[in-house]
mmCIF file of C-alpha atoms and ligand atoms in Angstrom:
data_model
loop_
_atom_site.group_PDB
_atom_site.id
_atom_site.type_symbol
_atom_site.label_atom_id
_atom_site.label_comp_id
_atom_site.label_asym_id
_atom_site.label_seq_id
_atom_site.Cartn_x
_atom_site.Cartn_y
_atom_site.Cartn_z
ATOM 1 C CA MET A 1 52.576 37.634 34.390
ATOM 2 C CA SER A 2 55.741 38.584 35.765
ATOM 3 C CA ALA A 3 58.715 36.251 35.131
ATOM 4 C CA PRO A 4 59.276 33.750 38.116
ATOM 5 C CA GLU A 5 62.707 33.229 39.343
ATOM 6 C CA ASN A 6 63.000 29.765 38.367
ATOM 7 C CA PRO A 7 60.356 29.087 35.579
ATOM 8 C CA VAL A 8 61.167 25.371 35.222
ATOM 9 C CA ALA A 9 60.666 24.795 38.877
ATOM 10 C CA ALA A 10 57.350 26.837 38.686
ATOM 11 C CA ILE A 11 56.195 24.698 35.937
ATOM 12 C CA GLU A 12 57.028 21.487 37.704
ATOM 13 C CA GLU A 13 55.205 22.703 40.760
ATOM 14 C CA GLY A 14 52.194 23.649 38.694
ATOM 15 C CA LEU A 15 52.046 19.974 37.138
ATOM 16 C CA ALA A 16 52.411 18.339 40.552
ATOM 17 C CA ALA A 17 49.558 20.510 41.824
ATOM 18 C CA LEU A 18 47.354 19.839 38.835
ATOM 19 C CA GLY A 19 48.413 16.011 39.256
ATOM 20 C CA SER A 20 47.065 15.650 42.706
ATOM 21 C CA GLN A 21 43.890 17.522 41.600
ATOM 22 C CA TYR A 22 42.671 15.810 38.391
ATOM 23 C CA ARG A 23 42.510 12.296 39.731
ATOM 24 C CA ASP A 24 40.115 13.224 42.511
ATOM 25 C CA THR A 25 37.808 15.342 40.246
ATOM 26 C CA PHE A 26 37.863 12.511 37.670
ATOM 27 C CA ASP A 27 36.996 9.884 40.214
ATOM 28 C CA GLU A 28 34.284 12.012 41.675
ATOM 29 C CA SER A 29 32.574 12.674 38.468
ATOM 30 C CA ALA A 30 29.486 10.473 38.447
ATOM 31 C CA ASP A 31 28.429 11.140 34.923
ATOM 32 C CA GLU A 32 29.818 11.864 31.544
ATOM 33 C CA GLN A 33 28.924 15.569 31.458
ATOM 34 C CA THR A 34 30.724 16.266 34.796
ATOM 35 C CA LEU A 35 33.613 14.249 33.825
ATOM 36 C CA ARG A 36 33.920 16.199 30.538
ATOM 37 C CA ASP A 37 33.674 19.549 32.465
ATOM 38 C CA ALA A 38 36.350 18.362 34.757
ATOM 39 C CA TYR A 39 38.597 17.367 31.901
ATOM 40 C CA ALA A 40 37.921 20.786 30.289
ATOM 41 C CA LYS A 41 39.197 22.673 33.381
ATOM 42 C CA ILE A 42 42.485 20.945 33.140
ATOM 43 C CA LEU A 43 43.171 20.455 29.489
ATOM 44 C CA GLY A 44 40.727 22.885 27.907
ATOM 45 C CA LYS A 45 42.653 24.952 25.292
ATOM 46 C CA LYS A 46 41.484 28.443 26.316
ATOM 47 C CA LYS A 47 40.699 28.340 30.119
ATOM 48 C CA GLY A 48 42.319 25.091 31.090
ATOM 49 C CA ALA A 49 44.664 25.060 33.959
ATOM 50 C CA LEU A 50 47.524 23.587 31.954
ATOM 51 C CA THR A 51 47.355 26.437 29.483
ATOM 52 C CA ARG A 52 48.193 28.853 32.436
ATOM 53 C CA VAL A 53 51.034 26.543 33.509
ATOM 54 C CA LEU A 54 52.259 26.557 29.912
ATOM 55 C CA ALA A 55 52.300 30.198 29.787
ATOM 56 C CA LEU A 56 55.433 30.094 31.757
ATOM 57 C CA MET A 57 57.090 28.380 28.986
ATOM 58 C CA ARG A 58 58.155 31.516 27.321
ATOM 59 C CA HIS A 59 60.425 32.331 30.449
ATOM 60 C CA VAL A 60 62.270 28.886 30.103
ATOM 61 C CA PRO A 61 65.639 29.401 28.594
ATOM 62 C CA GLY A 62 65.981 27.817 25.191
ATOM 63 C CA GLU A 63 68.082 24.785 26.153
ATOM 64 C CA GLU A 64 65.973 23.789 28.927
ATOM 65 C CA ARG A 65 62.892 23.779 27.091
ATOM 66 C CA ALA A 66 62.995 20.250 25.485
ATOM 67 C CA PRO A 67 63.050 18.307 28.839
ATOM 68 C CA VAL A 68 60.270 20.538 30.335
ATOM 69 C CA GLY A 69 58.190 20.138 27.119
ATOM 70 C CA ALA A 70 58.567 16.410 27.371
ATOM 71 C CA LYS A 71 57.247 16.440 31.108
ATOM 72 C CA VAL A 72 54.325 18.554 29.894
ATOM 73 C CA ASN A 73 53.596 15.982 27.163
ATOM 74 C CA THR A 74 53.752 13.015 29.652
ATOM 75 C CA PHE A 75 51.316 14.799 31.985
ATOM 76 C CA LYS A 76 49.060 15.516 29.208
ATOM 77 C CA GLN A 77 49.037 11.881 28.131
ATOM 78 C CA GLU A 78 48.370 10.874 31.681
ATOM 79 C CA VAL A 79 45.397 13.209 32.124
ATOM 80 C CA GLU A 80 44.002 11.914 28.742
ATOM 81 C CA LYS A 81 44.523 8.191 29.728
ATOM 82 C CA ALA A 82 42.811 8.828 33.045
ATOM 83 C CA PHE A 83 40.032 10.612 31.277
ATOM 84 C CA GLU A 84 39.359 7.852 28.936
ATOM 85 C CA GLY A 85 39.544 5.224 31.689
ATOM 86 C CA ARG A 86 37.072 7.121 33.727
ATOM 87 C CA LEU A 87 34.817 7.648 30.709
ATOM 88 C CA ALA A 88 34.526 3.897 29.995
ATOM 89 C CA ALA A 89 34.000 3.255 33.698
ATOM 90 C CA ILE A 90 31.127 5.760 33.759
ATOM 91 C CA ALA A 91 29.613 3.871 30.791
ATOM 92 C CA ASN A 92 30.049 0.710 32.335
ATOM 93 C CA GLU A 93 28.463 1.989 35.670
ATOM 94 C CA GLN A 94 25.487 3.246 33.606
ATOM 95 C CA ARG A 95 25.021 -0.089 31.851
ATOM 96 C CA GLN A 96 25.211 -2.018 35.140
ATOM 97 C CA ALA A 97 22.600 0.314 36.697
ATOM 98 C CA ASP A 98 20.386 -0.163 33.563
ATOM 99 C CA LEU A 99 20.720 -3.823 33.853
ATOM 100 C CA GLN A 100 19.951 -4.005 37.643
ATOM 101 C CA ALA A 101 16.984 -1.587 37.240
ATOM 102 C CA ARG A 102 13.496 -3.025 36.678
ATOM 103 C CA PRO A 103 13.925 -5.334 33.758
ATOM 104 C CA PHE A 104 12.277 -4.309 30.520
ATOM 105 C CA ASP A 105 9.437 -6.439 29.636
ATOM 106 C CA LEU A 106 9.532 -7.014 25.999
ATOM 107 C CA THR A 107 6.149 -8.867 26.059
ATOM 108 C CA LEU A 108 4.226 -6.087 27.594
ATOM 109 C CA PRO A 109 1.662 -4.497 25.056
ATOM 110 C CA GLY A 110 2.928 -1.091 23.591
ATOM 111 C CA ARG A 111 1.696 2.084 25.195
ATOM 112 C CA LEU A 112 0.633 3.627 21.839
ATOM 113 C CA ALA A 113 -2.600 1.984 21.117
ATOM 114 C CA LEU A 114 -2.608 0.858 17.514
ATOM 115 C CA GLY A 115 -5.937 0.505 15.850
ATOM 116 C CA ARG A 116 -6.900 -2.733 14.419
ATOM 117 C CA GLY A 117 -6.759 -2.903 10.641
ATOM 118 C CA HIS A 118 -9.595 -4.026 8.390
ATOM 119 C CA LEU A 119 -10.261 -4.803 4.948
ATOM 120 C CA HIS A 120 -10.394 -2.153 2.479
ATOM 121 C CA PRO A 121 -13.952 -0.908 1.605
ATOM 122 C CA VAL A 122 -13.583 -2.256 -1.895
ATOM 123 C CA MET A 123 -12.506 -5.660 -0.697
ATOM 124 C CA GLN A 124 -15.555 -5.533 1.863
ATOM 125 C CA THR A 125 -17.850 -4.774 -0.911
ATOM 126 C CA ARG A 126 -16.285 -7.436 -2.977
ATOM 127 C CA ASP A 127 -16.847 -9.989 -0.300
ATOM 128 C CA ASP A 128 -20.473 -8.946 0.292
ATOM 129 C CA LEU A 129 -21.249 -9.224 -3.284
ATOM 130 C CA LEU A 130 -19.574 -12.602 -3.768
ATOM 131 C CA ASP A 131 -21.542 -13.858 -0.754
ATOM 132 C CA ILE A 132 -24.794 -12.761 -2.524
ATOM 133 C CA PHE A 133 -23.946 -14.899 -5.493
ATOM 134 C CA ARG A 134 -22.854 -17.709 -3.293
ATOM 135 C CA ASP A 135 -26.205 -17.822 -1.688
ATOM 136 C CA LEU A 136 -27.803 -17.923 -5.165
ATOM 137 C CA GLY A 137 -25.634 -20.981 -5.940
ATOM 138 C CA PHE A 138 -22.868 -19.593 -7.908
ATOM 139 C CA SER A 139 -19.277 -20.823 -7.358
ATOM 140 C CA VAL A 140 -16.342 -18.576 -6.962
ATOM 141 C CA VAL A 141 -13.223 -18.851 -9.035
ATOM 142 C CA PRO A 142 -10.135 -16.800 -9.421
ATOM 143 C CA GLY A 143 -8.649 -15.615 -12.739
ATOM 144 C CA PRO A 144 -5.194 -14.054 -13.720
ATOM 145 C CA GLU A 145 -4.590 -10.262 -14.150
ATOM 146 C CA VAL A 146 -1.866 -11.007 -16.772
ATOM 147 C CA GLU A 147 -3.621 -12.701 -19.626
ATOM 148 C CA LEU A 148 -3.394 -13.618 -23.308
ATOM 149 C CA GLU A 149 -5.002 -11.433 -25.699
ATOM 150 C CA GLU A 150 -7.073 -14.239 -27.023
ATOM 151 C CA ASN A 151 -8.698 -14.903 -23.590
ATOM 152 C CA ASN A 152 -9.248 -11.208 -22.954
ATOM 153 C CA PHE A 153 -10.562 -10.234 -26.501
ATOM 154 C CA THR A 154 -10.199 -12.699 -29.398
ATOM 155 C CA LYS A 155 -12.195 -15.677 -28.018
ATOM 156 C CA LEU A 156 -14.810 -13.178 -26.614
ATOM 157 C CA ALA A 157 -15.585 -12.350 -30.091
ATOM 158 C CA PHE A 158 -13.975 -8.946 -30.179
ATOM 159 C CA PRO A 159 -13.449 -8.567 -33.999
ATOM 160 C CA PRO A 160 -10.115 -7.367 -34.680
ATOM 161 C CA ASP A 161 -9.742 -3.525 -34.782
ATOM 162 C CA HIS A 162 -13.351 -3.279 -33.576
ATOM 163 C CA PRO A 163 -14.046 0.206 -31.735
ATOM 164 C CA ALA A 164 -14.954 -1.887 -28.643
ATOM 165 C CA THR A 165 -11.183 -2.785 -28.392
ATOM 166 C CA ASP A 166 -10.522 1.004 -28.315
ATOM 167 C CA MET A 167 -13.282 1.250 -25.540
ATOM 168 C CA GLN A 168 -10.987 -0.533 -23.289
ATOM 169 C CA ASP A 169 -7.627 0.968 -23.990
ATOM 170 C CA THR A 170 -5.276 -1.716 -22.991
ATOM 171 C CA PHE A 171 -1.969 -1.927 -21.072
ATOM 172 C CA TRP A 172 0.123 -4.413 -23.136
ATOM 173 C CA VAL A 173 2.809 -6.374 -21.663
ATOM 174 C CA ASP A 174 6.245 -6.954 -23.157
ATOM 175 C CA THR A 175 7.004 -10.493 -23.574
ATOM 176 C CA PHE A 176 10.511 -12.043 -24.445
ATOM 177 C CA GLY A 177 11.567 -15.379 -25.937
ATOM 178 C CA PRO A 178 14.501 -17.610 -24.814
ATOM 179 C CA LYS A 179 17.009 -15.414 -26.760
ATOM 180 C CA ASN A 180 15.518 -12.525 -25.187
ATOM 181 C CA GLU A 181 13.901 -11.581 -28.432
ATOM 182 C CA PRO A 182 10.665 -9.543 -28.135
ATOM 183 C CA LEU A 183 7.712 -11.754 -28.870
ATOM 184 C CA GLY A 184 5.140 -8.904 -29.754
ATOM 185 C CA GLY A 185 1.910 -7.802 -28.151
ATOM 186 C CA SER A 186 -0.225 -10.962 -27.344
ATOM 187 C CA VAL A 187 0.009 -10.630 -23.469
ATOM 188 C CA LEU A 188 -1.871 -7.851 -21.722
ATOM 189 C CA LEU A 189 -3.242 -6.671 -18.347
ATOM 190 C CA ARG A 190 -6.855 -7.845 -18.591
ATOM 191 C CA THR A 191 -9.214 -5.096 -19.161
ATOM 192 C CA HIS A 192 -12.164 -6.827 -17.699
ATOM 193 C CA THR A 193 -13.007 -10.084 -15.697
ATOM 194 C CA SER A 194 -14.711 -11.541 -18.896
ATOM 195 C CA ASN A 195 -11.537 -13.531 -19.413
ATOM 196 C CA THR A 196 -12.607 -15.762 -16.678
ATOM 197 C CA GLN A 197 -15.644 -16.918 -18.900
ATOM 198 C CA ILE A 198 -13.110 -18.138 -21.537
ATOM 199 C CA ARG A 199 -10.974 -19.866 -19.185
ATOM 200 C CA VAL A 200 -13.710 -21.594 -17.004
ATOM 201 C CA MET A 201 -15.828 -22.437 -20.243
ATOM 202 C CA SER A 202 -12.749 -24.149 -21.810
ATOM 203 C CA GLU A 203 -12.223 -26.278 -18.870
ATOM 204 C CA ARG A 204 -15.700 -27.223 -17.452
ATOM 205 C CA ARG A 205 -18.717 -28.693 -19.095
ATOM 206 C CA PRO A 206 -22.301 -27.265 -18.513
ATOM 207 C CA PRO A 207 -24.088 -26.872 -16.265
ATOM 208 C CA MET A 208 -22.124 -24.248 -14.545
ATOM 209 C CA ALA A 209 -22.627 -21.148 -12.542
ATOM 210 C CA VAL A 210 -19.577 -19.168 -11.740
ATOM 211 C CA VAL A 211 -18.579 -15.728 -10.435
ATOM 212 C CA SER A 212 -15.115 -14.403 -10.364
ATOM 213 C CA ALA A 213 -13.715 -11.152 -8.858
ATOM 214 C CA GLY A 214 -10.433 -9.188 -9.284
ATOM 215 C CA ALA A 215 -8.452 -6.371 -10.552
ATOM 216 C CA VAL A 216 -8.670 -5.049 -14.049
ATOM 217 C CA TYR A 217 -6.714 -2.401 -15.956
ATOM 218 C CA ARG A 218 -7.294 0.270 -18.254
ATOM 219 C CA ARG A 219 -5.563 3.556 -19.718
ATOM 220 C CA ASP A 220 -8.162 5.640 -17.849
ATOM 221 C CA ASP A 221 -7.700 8.276 -15.209
ATOM 222 C CA ASP A 222 -10.220 10.755 -14.090
ATOM 223 C CA LEU A 223 -12.728 11.454 -11.307
ATOM 224 C CA THR A 224 -14.662 8.134 -11.949
ATOM 225 C CA HIS A 225 -12.021 6.246 -13.643
ATOM 226 C CA SER A 226 -8.906 4.575 -12.211
ATOM 227 C CA PRO A 227 -6.254 2.724 -14.305
ATOM 228 C CA MET A 228 -6.710 -0.218 -11.903
ATOM 229 C CA PHE A 229 -10.101 -1.102 -10.558
ATOM 230 C CA HIS A 230 -12.121 -4.228 -9.743
ATOM 231 C CA GLN A 231 -14.919 -6.128 -11.353
ATOM 232 C CA ILE A 232 -17.127 -9.060 -10.671
ATOM 233 C CA GLU A 233 -18.019 -11.370 -13.542
ATOM 234 C CA GLY A 234 -20.776 -13.970 -13.476
ATOM 235 C CA PHE A 235 -22.169 -16.507 -15.928
ATOM 236 C CA LEU A 236 -24.406 -19.469 -16.163
ATOM 237 C CA VAL A 237 -24.494 -22.190 -18.769
ATOM 238 C CA ASP A 238 -26.988 -24.974 -19.103
ATOM 239 C CA GLU A 239 -29.899 -26.024 -21.451
ATOM 240 C CA ASN A 240 -32.760 -23.797 -21.776
ATOM 241 C CA VAL A 241 -31.297 -20.721 -20.074
ATOM 242 C CA SER A 242 -33.282 -17.684 -20.930
ATOM 243 C CA MET A 243 -32.910 -13.831 -20.414
ATOM 244 C CA GLY A 244 -35.800 -14.202 -17.889
ATOM 245 C CA ASP A 245 -33.432 -16.245 -15.832
ATOM 246 C CA LEU A 246 -30.837 -13.486 -16.075
ATOM 247 C CA LYS A 247 -33.289 -10.896 -15.173
ATOM 248 C CA GLY A 248 -34.454 -13.181 -12.140
ATOM 249 C CA VAL A 249 -31.043 -13.543 -10.812
ATOM 250 C CA LEU A 250 -29.992 -9.812 -11.245
ATOM 251 C CA THR A 251 -33.395 -8.879 -9.463
ATOM 252 C CA ALA A 252 -32.346 -11.107 -6.495
ATOM 253 C CA PHE A 253 -28.943 -9.638 -6.483
ATOM 254 C CA ALA A 254 -30.130 -5.916 -6.459
ATOM 255 C CA GLU A 255 -32.625 -6.813 -3.799
ATOM 256 C CA ALA A 256 -30.067 -8.462 -1.595
ATOM 257 C CA LEU A 257 -27.999 -5.286 -2.140
ATOM 258 C CA TYR A 258 -30.502 -2.537 -1.726
ATOM 259 C CA GLY A 259 -33.711 -4.150 -0.350
ATOM 260 C CA LYS A 260 -36.933 -5.692 -1.571
ATOM 261 C CA GLY A 261 -38.760 -3.783 -4.327
ATOM 262 C CA ILE A 262 -35.657 -1.931 -5.684
ATOM 263 C CA PRO A 263 -36.574 -1.129 -9.536
ATOM 264 C CA LEU A 264 -34.433 -2.619 -12.081
ATOM 265 C CA ARG A 265 -34.499 -2.326 -15.891
ATOM 266 C CA LEU A 266 -32.589 -3.795 -18.844
ATOM 267 C CA ARG A 267 -31.642 -1.435 -21.621
ATOM 268 C CA PRO A 268 -30.472 -2.902 -24.946
ATOM 269 C CA SER A 269 -26.782 -2.367 -25.362
ATOM 270 C CA TYR A 270 -23.883 -3.813 -27.229
ATOM 271 C CA PHE A 271 -21.090 -5.994 -25.930
ATOM 272 C CA PRO A 272 -19.305 -8.237 -28.549
ATOM 273 C CA PHE A 273 -19.649 -11.402 -26.524
ATOM 274 C CA VAL A 274 -23.202 -11.416 -25.876
ATOM 275 C CA GLU A 275 -26.351 -11.358 -28.040
ATOM 276 C CA PRO A 276 -28.707 -9.867 -26.982
ATOM 277 C CA GLY A 277 -26.768 -7.597 -24.722
ATOM 278 C CA ALA A 278 -28.133 -5.095 -22.133
ATOM 279 C CA GLU A 279 -27.224 -2.577 -19.475
ATOM 280 C CA VAL A 280 -28.751 -2.761 -16.331
ATOM 281 C CA ASP A 281 -30.018 0.115 -14.293
ATOM 282 C CA ILE A 282 -31.342 0.158 -10.740
ATOM 283 C CA GLY A 283 -33.798 2.761 -9.047
ATOM 284 C CA CYS A 284 -31.576 5.484 -7.547
ATOM 285 C CA VAL A 285 -31.398 4.900 -3.819
ATOM 286 C CA PHE A 286 -30.079 8.458 -3.088
ATOM 287 C CA CYS A 287 -32.963 10.658 -4.586
ATOM 288 C CA SER A 288 -35.840 8.458 -3.939
ATOM 289 C CA GLU A 289 -35.380 8.578 -0.264
ATOM 290 C CA GLU A 290 -35.398 12.267 -0.066
ATOM 291 C CA ASP A 291 -38.492 14.374 -1.371
ATOM 292 C CA GLY A 292 -39.157 12.311 -4.620
ATOM 293 C CA THR A 293 -38.437 15.228 -6.984
ATOM 294 C CA ARG A 294 -34.903 14.065 -7.564
ATOM 295 C CA GLU A 295 -34.042 17.697 -8.254
ATOM 296 C CA SER A 296 -30.745 17.852 -6.139
ATOM 297 C CA CYS A 297 -29.534 14.337 -6.987
ATOM 298 C CA LYS A 298 -25.910 14.331 -8.540
ATOM 299 C CA VAL A 299 -25.823 10.475 -8.392
ATOM 300 C CA CYS A 300 -28.417 9.699 -10.961
ATOM 301 C CA LYS A 301 -28.317 13.225 -12.457
ATOM 302 C CA GLN A 302 -32.103 13.520 -11.891
ATOM 303 C CA THR A 303 -32.997 10.483 -13.993
ATOM 304 C CA GLY A 304 -33.981 8.308 -11.051
ATOM 305 C CA TRP A 305 -31.644 5.446 -12.556
ATOM 306 C CA VAL A 306 -28.201 4.440 -11.939
ATOM 307 C CA GLU A 307 -26.394 2.151 -14.334
ATOM 308 C CA VAL A 308 -24.627 -0.761 -12.540
ATOM 309 C CA LEU A 309 -23.715 -3.463 -14.900
ATOM 310 C CA GLY A 310 -23.358 -4.850 -18.461
ATOM 311 C CA CYS A 311 -24.988 -8.390 -19.427
ATOM 312 C CA GLY A 312 -26.481 -10.551 -22.001
ATOM 313 C CA MET A 313 -26.886 -14.042 -23.401
ATOM 314 C CA ILE A 314 -23.646 -15.514 -24.178
ATOM 315 C CA HIS A 315 -22.814 -15.232 -27.881
ATOM 316 C CA PRO A 316 -22.645 -18.611 -29.814
ATOM 317 C CA GLU A 317 -19.335 -17.750 -31.148
ATOM 318 C CA VAL A 318 -17.962 -17.601 -27.600
ATOM 319 C CA PHE A 319 -19.339 -21.040 -26.766
ATOM 320 C CA GLU A 320 -17.695 -22.499 -29.912
ATOM 321 C CA SER A 321 -14.370 -20.859 -29.005
ATOM 322 C CA CYS A 322 -14.627 -22.688 -25.730
ATOM 323 C CA GLY A 323 -15.720 -26.108 -27.323
ATOM 324 C CA ILE A 324 -19.320 -25.740 -25.820
ATOM 325 C CA ASP A 325 -22.117 -26.698 -28.553
ATOM 326 C CA PRO A 326 -24.290 -23.643 -28.938
ATOM 327 C CA GLU A 327 -27.195 -25.521 -30.150
ATOM 328 C CA ARG A 328 -27.554 -27.456 -27.161
ATOM 329 C CA TYR A 329 -26.648 -24.981 -24.454
ATOM 330 C CA THR A 330 -27.437 -21.287 -23.710
ATOM 331 C CA GLY A 331 -26.243 -19.197 -20.905
ATOM 332 C CA TYR A 332 -26.020 -15.581 -19.643
ATOM 333 C CA ALA A 333 -23.153 -13.440 -18.535
ATOM 334 C CA PHE A 334 -22.826 -10.214 -16.514
ATOM 335 C CA GLY A 335 -19.997 -8.050 -15.355
ATOM 336 C CA PHE A 336 -19.715 -4.831 -13.181
ATOM 337 C CA GLY A 337 -17.309 -2.656 -11.377
ATOM 338 C CA ILE A 338 -16.939 -3.196 -7.646
ATOM 339 C CA GLU A 339 -15.834 0.482 -6.950
ATOM 340 C CA ARG A 340 -19.092 1.808 -8.476
ATOM 341 C CA ILE A 341 -21.157 -0.389 -6.104
ATOM 342 C CA ALA A 342 -18.978 0.682 -3.083
ATOM 343 C CA MET A 343 -19.124 4.398 -4.008
ATOM 344 C CA LEU A 344 -23.096 4.033 -4.254
ATOM 345 C CA ARG A 345 -23.118 2.041 -1.076
ATOM 346 C CA TYR A 346 -21.123 4.531 0.979
ATOM 347 C CA GLY A 347 -21.811 7.756 -0.867
ATOM 348 C CA ILE A 348 -18.129 8.216 -1.793
ATOM 349 C CA PRO A 349 -17.821 10.996 -4.640
ATOM 350 C CA SER A 350 -14.507 10.131 -6.086
ATOM 351 C CA ILE A 351 -13.032 6.882 -7.006
ATOM 352 C CA LYS A 352 -9.514 8.446 -6.129
ATOM 353 C CA LEU A 353 -10.335 8.447 -2.494
ATOM 354 C CA LEU A 354 -10.505 4.641 -2.648
ATOM 355 C CA PHE A 355 -6.972 4.360 -3.897
ATOM 356 C CA ASP A 356 -5.209 7.256 -2.072
ATOM 357 C CA ASN A 357 -4.929 4.920 1.068
ATOM 358 C CA ASP A 358 -5.433 7.863 3.398
ATOM 359 C CA PRO A 359 -6.013 6.205 6.731
ATOM 360 C CA ARG A 360 -8.434 9.074 7.844
ATOM 361 C CA PHE A 361 -10.581 8.095 5.004
ATOM 362 C CA LEU A 362 -10.173 4.396 5.283
ATOM 363 C CA ALA A 363 -10.969 4.355 8.989
ATOM 364 C CA GLN A 364 -14.449 5.339 8.295
ATOM 365 C CA PHE A 365 -15.458 2.050 6.966
HETATM 366 N N1 DAH B 401 -16.825 -6.809 -19.657
HETATM 367 C C1 DAH B 401 -17.617 -5.711 -19.762
HETATM 368 C C2 DAH B 401 -16.974 -4.464 -19.346
HETATM 369 O O1 DAH B 401 -15.905 -4.387 -18.663
HETATM 370 C C3 DAH B 401 -18.800 -5.981 -18.927
HETATM 371 C C4 DAH B 401 -19.829 -6.950 -19.215
HETATM 372 C C5 DAH B 401 -20.817 -6.661 -20.135
HETATM 373 C C6 DAH B 401 -19.543 -8.151 -18.934
HETATM 374 C C7 DAH B 401 -21.618 -7.547 -20.590
HETATM 375 C C8 DAH B 401 -20.344 -9.284 -19.309
HETATM 376 C C9 DAH B 401 -21.451 -8.992 -20.047
HETATM 377 O O2 DAH B 401 -20.294 -10.448 -18.822
HETATM 378 O O3 DAH B 401 -22.367 -9.956 -20.452
HETATM 379 O O4 DAH B 401 -17.213 -3.310 -19.800
#
């Protein structure tokens, strides 16, 4: 650009011209982006109009520069102030428009349809199983998951260091006294629901018929074992209770679950708190429905039988540890895993699926 005759006058004219321009363009900008564009046209560092005016500065003689510079600064501040003011006004206009638009109804149902939740399949199975026992006359009680060693093992006649204690590898709970001193290992996460036998039999006097369901914990983790799973415990104490009564109740239970005529057998087995003890198998409902050859059945491994629970006649020592006279009373007890029943019921191949909590899996129940 060639040097103007009077650079100071040229700058002042330039500022005046811009001055009448920017107010109008700011006022006309109806939204933030338009306003920002208009602002950039004037004060933008590279292509802004002011930059072009300022290019004349280098022609201004040294002694006149300060007052001209001050004018330019004042001009800049005015433009910025006008910009900020209009920006706030636009935000306000927008807000007023929003408020006056059709009101937002917070009470309307959402547009995204959320499916209704339901109980976890293990909990559904638990409730169905408890219902069966309720119908058979059992009452349902709760029991604690954090338990004393004596209620989980000792009073159930587990001898100290018996391999049965290893069978149920235990999570011990650290406990501390009033001075924060460790108290040692007498508290644990219950390894089975059999602790409820001790608690209930220590409190109630026979006759009693009780079931209890809940979580149990063991250091176990593979395709068929989870460190946390659920069990149901049942027991009945009265005079003259026999193993025949036990088999009768278990048969009624199996038939309620799998239908009339389901085969059931008791196999001798060992649990410290019962004598005699037995394991119960029921006829495999998976393969017997097919061709009868059982050749392809993975559930029963071609045996035709599926193990479902442990049971037996309550050991006299257990009665004694609960203050019940074993000469007068007899009783039976049984216990089983809920997941196992749920897996058999729904044909679920891995216990892990039950605890991954994948909604695509859970939605199928
Ligand atoms: N508590 C045993 C377990 O977790 C299951 C059991 C076996 C319970 C025999 C009983 C019983 O009441 O009589 O392996």
